[in-house]
mmCIF file of C-alpha atoms in Angstrom:
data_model
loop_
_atom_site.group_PDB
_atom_site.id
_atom_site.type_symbol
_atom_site.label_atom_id
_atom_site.label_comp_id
_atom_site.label_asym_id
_atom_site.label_seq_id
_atom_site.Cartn_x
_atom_site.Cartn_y
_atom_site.Cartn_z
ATOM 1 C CA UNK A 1 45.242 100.344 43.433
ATOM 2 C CA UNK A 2 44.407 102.300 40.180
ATOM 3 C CA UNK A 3 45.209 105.593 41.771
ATOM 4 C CA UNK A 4 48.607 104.416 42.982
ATOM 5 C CA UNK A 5 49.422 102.953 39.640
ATOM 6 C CA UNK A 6 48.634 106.123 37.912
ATOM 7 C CA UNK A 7 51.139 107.930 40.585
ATOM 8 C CA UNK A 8 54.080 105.624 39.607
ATOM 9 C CA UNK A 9 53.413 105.928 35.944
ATOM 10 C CA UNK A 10 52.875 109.756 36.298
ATOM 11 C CA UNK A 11 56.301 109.486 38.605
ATOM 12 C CA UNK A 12 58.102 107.226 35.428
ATOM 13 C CA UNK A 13 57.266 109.942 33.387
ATOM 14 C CA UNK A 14 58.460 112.777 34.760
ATOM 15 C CA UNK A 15 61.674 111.023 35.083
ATOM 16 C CA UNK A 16 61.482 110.564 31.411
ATOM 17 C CA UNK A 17 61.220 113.915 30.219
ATOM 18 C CA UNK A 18 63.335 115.815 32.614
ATOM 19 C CA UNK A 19 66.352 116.891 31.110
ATOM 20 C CA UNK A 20 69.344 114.972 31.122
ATOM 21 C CA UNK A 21 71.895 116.960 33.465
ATOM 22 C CA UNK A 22 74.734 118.629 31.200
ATOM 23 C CA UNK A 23 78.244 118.630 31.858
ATOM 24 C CA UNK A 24 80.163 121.843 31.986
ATOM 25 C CA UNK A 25 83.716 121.268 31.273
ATOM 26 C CA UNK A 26 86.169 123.290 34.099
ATOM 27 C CA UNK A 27 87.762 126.271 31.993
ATOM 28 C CA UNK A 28 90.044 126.521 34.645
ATOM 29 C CA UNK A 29 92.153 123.147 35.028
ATOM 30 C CA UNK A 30 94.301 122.787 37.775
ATOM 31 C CA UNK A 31 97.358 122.652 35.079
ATOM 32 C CA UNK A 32 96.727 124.159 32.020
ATOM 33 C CA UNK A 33 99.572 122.883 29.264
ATOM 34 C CA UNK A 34 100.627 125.341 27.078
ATOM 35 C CA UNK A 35 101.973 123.757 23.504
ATOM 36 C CA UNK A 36 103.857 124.714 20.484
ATOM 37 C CA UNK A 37 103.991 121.974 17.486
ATOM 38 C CA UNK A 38 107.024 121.052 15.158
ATOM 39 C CA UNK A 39 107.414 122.082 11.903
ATOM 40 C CA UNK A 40 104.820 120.338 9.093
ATOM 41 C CA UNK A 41 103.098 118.659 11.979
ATOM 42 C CA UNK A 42 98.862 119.123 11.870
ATOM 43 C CA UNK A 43 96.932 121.923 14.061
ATOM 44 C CA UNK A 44 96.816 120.074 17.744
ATOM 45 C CA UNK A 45 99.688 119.518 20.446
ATOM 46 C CA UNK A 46 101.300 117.779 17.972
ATOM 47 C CA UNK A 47 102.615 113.800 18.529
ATOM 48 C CA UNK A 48 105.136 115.123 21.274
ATOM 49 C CA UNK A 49 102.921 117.114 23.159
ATOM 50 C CA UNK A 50 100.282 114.631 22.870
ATOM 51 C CA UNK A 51 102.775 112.314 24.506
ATOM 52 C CA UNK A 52 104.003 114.629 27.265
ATOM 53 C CA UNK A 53 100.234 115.157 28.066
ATOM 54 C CA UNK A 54 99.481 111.638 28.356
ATOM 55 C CA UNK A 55 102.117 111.112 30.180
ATOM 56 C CA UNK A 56 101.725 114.278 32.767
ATOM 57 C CA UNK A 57 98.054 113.307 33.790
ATOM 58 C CA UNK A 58 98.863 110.329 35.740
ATOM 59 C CA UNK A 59 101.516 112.158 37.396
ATOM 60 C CA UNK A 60 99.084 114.843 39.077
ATOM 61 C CA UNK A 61 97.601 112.766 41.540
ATOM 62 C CA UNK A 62 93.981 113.595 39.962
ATOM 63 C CA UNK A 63 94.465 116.739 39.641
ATOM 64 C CA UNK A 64 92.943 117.991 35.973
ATOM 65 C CA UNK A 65 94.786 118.868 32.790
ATOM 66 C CA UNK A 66 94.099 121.256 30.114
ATOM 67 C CA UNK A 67 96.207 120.911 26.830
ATOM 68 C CA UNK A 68 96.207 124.297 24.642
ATOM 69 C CA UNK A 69 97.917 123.808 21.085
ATOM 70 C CA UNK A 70 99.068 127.242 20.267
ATOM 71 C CA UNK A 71 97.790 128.348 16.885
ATOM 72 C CA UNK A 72 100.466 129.055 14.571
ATOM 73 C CA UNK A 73 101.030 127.729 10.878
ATOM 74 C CA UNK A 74 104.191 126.089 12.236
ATOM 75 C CA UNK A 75 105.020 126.027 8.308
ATOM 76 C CA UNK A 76 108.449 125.966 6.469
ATOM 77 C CA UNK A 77 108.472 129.898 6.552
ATOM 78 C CA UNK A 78 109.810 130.430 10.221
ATOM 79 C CA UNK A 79 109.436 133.900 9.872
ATOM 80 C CA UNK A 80 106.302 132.850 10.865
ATOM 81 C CA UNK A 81 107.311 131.262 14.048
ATOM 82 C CA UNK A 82 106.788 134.713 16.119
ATOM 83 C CA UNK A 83 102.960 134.081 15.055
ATOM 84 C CA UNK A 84 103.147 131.653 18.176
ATOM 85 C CA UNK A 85 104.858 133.276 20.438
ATOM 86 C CA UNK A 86 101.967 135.837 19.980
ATOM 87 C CA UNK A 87 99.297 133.474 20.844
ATOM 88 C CA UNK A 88 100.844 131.649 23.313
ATOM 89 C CA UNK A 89 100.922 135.179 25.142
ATOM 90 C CA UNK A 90 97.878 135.883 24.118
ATOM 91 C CA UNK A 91 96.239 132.646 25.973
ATOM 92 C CA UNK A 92 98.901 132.756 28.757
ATOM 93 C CA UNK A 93 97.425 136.530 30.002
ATOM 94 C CA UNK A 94 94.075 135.115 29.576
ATOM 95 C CA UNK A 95 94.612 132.295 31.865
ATOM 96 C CA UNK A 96 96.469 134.931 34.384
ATOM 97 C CA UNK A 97 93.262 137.009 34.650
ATOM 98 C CA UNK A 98 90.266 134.339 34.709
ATOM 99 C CA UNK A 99 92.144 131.272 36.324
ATOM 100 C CA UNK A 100 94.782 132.535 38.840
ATOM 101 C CA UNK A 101 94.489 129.255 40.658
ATOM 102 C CA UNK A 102 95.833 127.490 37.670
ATOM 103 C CA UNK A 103 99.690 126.396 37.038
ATOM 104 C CA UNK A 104 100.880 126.952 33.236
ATOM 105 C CA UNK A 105 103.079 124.477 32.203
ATOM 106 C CA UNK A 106 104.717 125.701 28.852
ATOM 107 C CA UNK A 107 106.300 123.457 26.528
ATOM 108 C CA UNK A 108 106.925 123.367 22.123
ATOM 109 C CA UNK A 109 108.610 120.731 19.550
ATOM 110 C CA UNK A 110 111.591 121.714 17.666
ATOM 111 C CA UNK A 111 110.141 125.609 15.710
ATOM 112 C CA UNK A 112 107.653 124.953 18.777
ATOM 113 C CA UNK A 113 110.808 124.913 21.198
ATOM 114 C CA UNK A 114 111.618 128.417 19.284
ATOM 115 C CA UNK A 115 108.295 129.733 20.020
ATOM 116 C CA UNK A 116 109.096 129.235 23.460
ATOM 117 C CA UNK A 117 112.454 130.358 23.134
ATOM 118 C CA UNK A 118 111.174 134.226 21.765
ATOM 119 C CA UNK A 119 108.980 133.757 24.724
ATOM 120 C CA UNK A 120 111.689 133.690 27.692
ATOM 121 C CA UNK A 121 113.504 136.362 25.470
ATOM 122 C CA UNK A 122 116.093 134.395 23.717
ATOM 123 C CA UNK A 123 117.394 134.276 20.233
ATOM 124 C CA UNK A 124 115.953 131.030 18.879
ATOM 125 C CA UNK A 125 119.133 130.039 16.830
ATOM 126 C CA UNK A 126 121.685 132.302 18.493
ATOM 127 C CA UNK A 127 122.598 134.954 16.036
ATOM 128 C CA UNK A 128 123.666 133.059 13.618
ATOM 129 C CA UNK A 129 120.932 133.032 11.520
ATOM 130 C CA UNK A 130 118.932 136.719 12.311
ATOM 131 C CA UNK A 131 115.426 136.870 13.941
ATOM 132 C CA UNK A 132 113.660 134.440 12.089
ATOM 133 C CA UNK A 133 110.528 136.204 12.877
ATOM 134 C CA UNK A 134 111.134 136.628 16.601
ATOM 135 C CA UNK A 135 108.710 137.854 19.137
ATOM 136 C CA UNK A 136 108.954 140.129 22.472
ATOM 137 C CA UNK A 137 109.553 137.878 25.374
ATOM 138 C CA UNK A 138 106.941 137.485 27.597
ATOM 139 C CA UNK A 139 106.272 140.312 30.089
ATOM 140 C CA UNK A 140 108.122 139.165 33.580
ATOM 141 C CA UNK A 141 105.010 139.117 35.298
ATOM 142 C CA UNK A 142 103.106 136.578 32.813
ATOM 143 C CA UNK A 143 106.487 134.334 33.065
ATOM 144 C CA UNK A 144 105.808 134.646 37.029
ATOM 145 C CA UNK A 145 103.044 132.163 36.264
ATOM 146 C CA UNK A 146 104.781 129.523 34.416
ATOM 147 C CA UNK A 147 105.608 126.736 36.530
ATOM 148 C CA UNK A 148 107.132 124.686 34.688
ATOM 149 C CA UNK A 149 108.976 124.610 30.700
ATOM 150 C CA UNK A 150 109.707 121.622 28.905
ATOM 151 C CA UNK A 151 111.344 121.935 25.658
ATOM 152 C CA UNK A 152 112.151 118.833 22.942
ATOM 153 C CA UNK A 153 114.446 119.411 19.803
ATOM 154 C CA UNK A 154 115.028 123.226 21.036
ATOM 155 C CA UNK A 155 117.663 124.497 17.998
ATOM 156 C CA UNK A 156 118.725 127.052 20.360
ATOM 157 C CA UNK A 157 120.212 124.368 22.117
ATOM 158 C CA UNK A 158 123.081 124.246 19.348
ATOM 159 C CA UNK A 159 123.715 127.389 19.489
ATOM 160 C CA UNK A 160 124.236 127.616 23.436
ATOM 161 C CA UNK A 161 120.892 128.740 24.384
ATOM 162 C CA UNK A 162 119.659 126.173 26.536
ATOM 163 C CA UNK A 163 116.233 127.311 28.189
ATOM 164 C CA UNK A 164 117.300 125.186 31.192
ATOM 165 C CA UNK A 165 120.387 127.774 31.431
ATOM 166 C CA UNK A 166 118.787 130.634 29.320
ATOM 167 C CA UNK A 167 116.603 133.302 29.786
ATOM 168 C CA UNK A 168 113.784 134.549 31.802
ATOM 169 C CA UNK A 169 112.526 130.407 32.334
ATOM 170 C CA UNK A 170 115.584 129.113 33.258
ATOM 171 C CA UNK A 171 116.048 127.141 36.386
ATOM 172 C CA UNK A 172 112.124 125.608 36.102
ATOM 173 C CA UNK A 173 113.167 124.312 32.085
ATOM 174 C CA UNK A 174 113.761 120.956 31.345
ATOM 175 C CA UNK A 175 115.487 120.949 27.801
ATOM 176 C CA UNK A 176 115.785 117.564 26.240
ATOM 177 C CA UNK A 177 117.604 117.106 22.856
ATOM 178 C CA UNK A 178 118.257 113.452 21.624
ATOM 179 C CA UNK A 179 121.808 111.758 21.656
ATOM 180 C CA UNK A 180 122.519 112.428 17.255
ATOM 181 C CA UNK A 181 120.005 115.001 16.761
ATOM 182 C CA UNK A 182 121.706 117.664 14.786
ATOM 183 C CA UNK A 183 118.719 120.612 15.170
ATOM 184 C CA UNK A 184 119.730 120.675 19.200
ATOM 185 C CA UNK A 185 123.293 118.813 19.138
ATOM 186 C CA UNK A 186 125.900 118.139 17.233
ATOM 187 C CA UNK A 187 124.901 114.991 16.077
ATOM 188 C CA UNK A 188 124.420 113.765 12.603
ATOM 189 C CA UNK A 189 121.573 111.464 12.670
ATOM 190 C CA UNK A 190 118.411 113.083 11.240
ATOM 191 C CA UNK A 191 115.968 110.563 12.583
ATOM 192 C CA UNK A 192 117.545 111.406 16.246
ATOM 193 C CA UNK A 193 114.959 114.654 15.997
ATOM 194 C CA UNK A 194 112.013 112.215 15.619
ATOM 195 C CA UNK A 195 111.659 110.245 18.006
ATOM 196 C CA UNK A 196 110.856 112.639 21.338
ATOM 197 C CA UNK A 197 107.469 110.872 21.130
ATOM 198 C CA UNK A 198 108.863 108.099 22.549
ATOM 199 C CA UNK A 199 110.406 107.105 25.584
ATOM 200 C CA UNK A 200 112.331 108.366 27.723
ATOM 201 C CA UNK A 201 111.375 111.695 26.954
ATOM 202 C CA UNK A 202 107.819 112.063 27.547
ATOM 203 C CA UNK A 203 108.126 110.446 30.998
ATOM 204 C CA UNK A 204 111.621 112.411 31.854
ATOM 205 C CA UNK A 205 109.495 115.928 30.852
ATOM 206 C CA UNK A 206 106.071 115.436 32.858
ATOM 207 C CA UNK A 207 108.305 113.963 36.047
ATOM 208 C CA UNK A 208 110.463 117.629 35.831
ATOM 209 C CA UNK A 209 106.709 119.288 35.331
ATOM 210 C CA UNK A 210 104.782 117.154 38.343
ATOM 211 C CA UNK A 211 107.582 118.065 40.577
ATOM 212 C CA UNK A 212 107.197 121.867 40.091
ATOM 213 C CA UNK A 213 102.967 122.042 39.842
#
């Protein structure tokens, strides 16, 4: 009786004080979203591409999702806007060579819509108002992996430069600009370029990005 007591205690603890198993998180999601911030907004996806995440996971039938905020100071200078263009390349090619399995889903907020803009080689404003700091467009093969764009706010929309119609992304872009907004439209109501948070847009952008991942 001793003995076998001594074997389940001995048993007990080497439960105890075995590691706890560690979990490894997947570097290479199954979608990997690719975001560019609005103007002022904090480092991160930013509220709308927090949004279209949230709303996107649900959609891909279990499939995982990784979210990328591209780092750029998304600041009042846009001449710094090319700064994300840069590192959205930058982690796009990455992705390309260590996850080839993985769809890129590329999206960006108002100057983040711009970044995306430099990115399938169009002028972010039109010419109307120079470079602002533009970027090369992505190298054909790197757009090859894109799946999916979804743009919110774009200002090239003004200007006739839909991404939807546009450049080296267009036919697998949705590009959503708010009845009023006047940074994508012709609008005149200033709080029509906040509110892409909120629905329908999220919902409209992850159901154009589920059906093409």
């Amino acid at each position: 009786m001793l003995l076998r007591l001594l074997c389940v205690f001995a048993a007990v603890g080497a439960l105890v004080s075995a590691p706890a198993p560690v979990a490894v998180a997947d570097p290479c999601p199954d979608v990997d979203l690719v975001f560019a911030r609005g103007t002022a907004e904090p480092p991160g996806l930013g509220r709308v591409g927090d949004a279209l995440a949230n709303a996107l996971e649900p959609m891909l039938g279990g499939r995982s999702l990784g979210r990328y905020a591209v780092n750029y100071p998304a600041s009042y200078n846009f001449l710094t806007t090319g700064q994300g263009a840069d590192d959205a390349r930058g982690h796009i090619a990455w992705m390309a060579d260590n996850c080839p399995g993985t769809r890129i889903v590329l999206g960006g907020f108002s100057q983040g819509a711009s970044v995306v803009s430099m990115l399938a080689g169009v002028p972010p404003v039109g010419q109307r108002i120079g470079s602002i700091g533009s970027a090369p467009a992505l190298d054909p093969a790197l757009a090859g992996r894109v799946s999916a764009v979804a743009v919110f706010g774009n200002p090239g929309n003004r200007f006739g430069s839909a991404l939807s119609s546009t450049g080296q992304f267009a036919g697998r872009t949705i590009d959503l600009c708010s009845s009023g907004d006047p940074i994508c439209g012709a609008g005149r109501d200033r709080s029509a370029h906040s509110n892409y948070e909120l629905p329908p847009y999220p919902g409209q952008a992850a159901s154009f990005i589920a059906g093409r991942v």
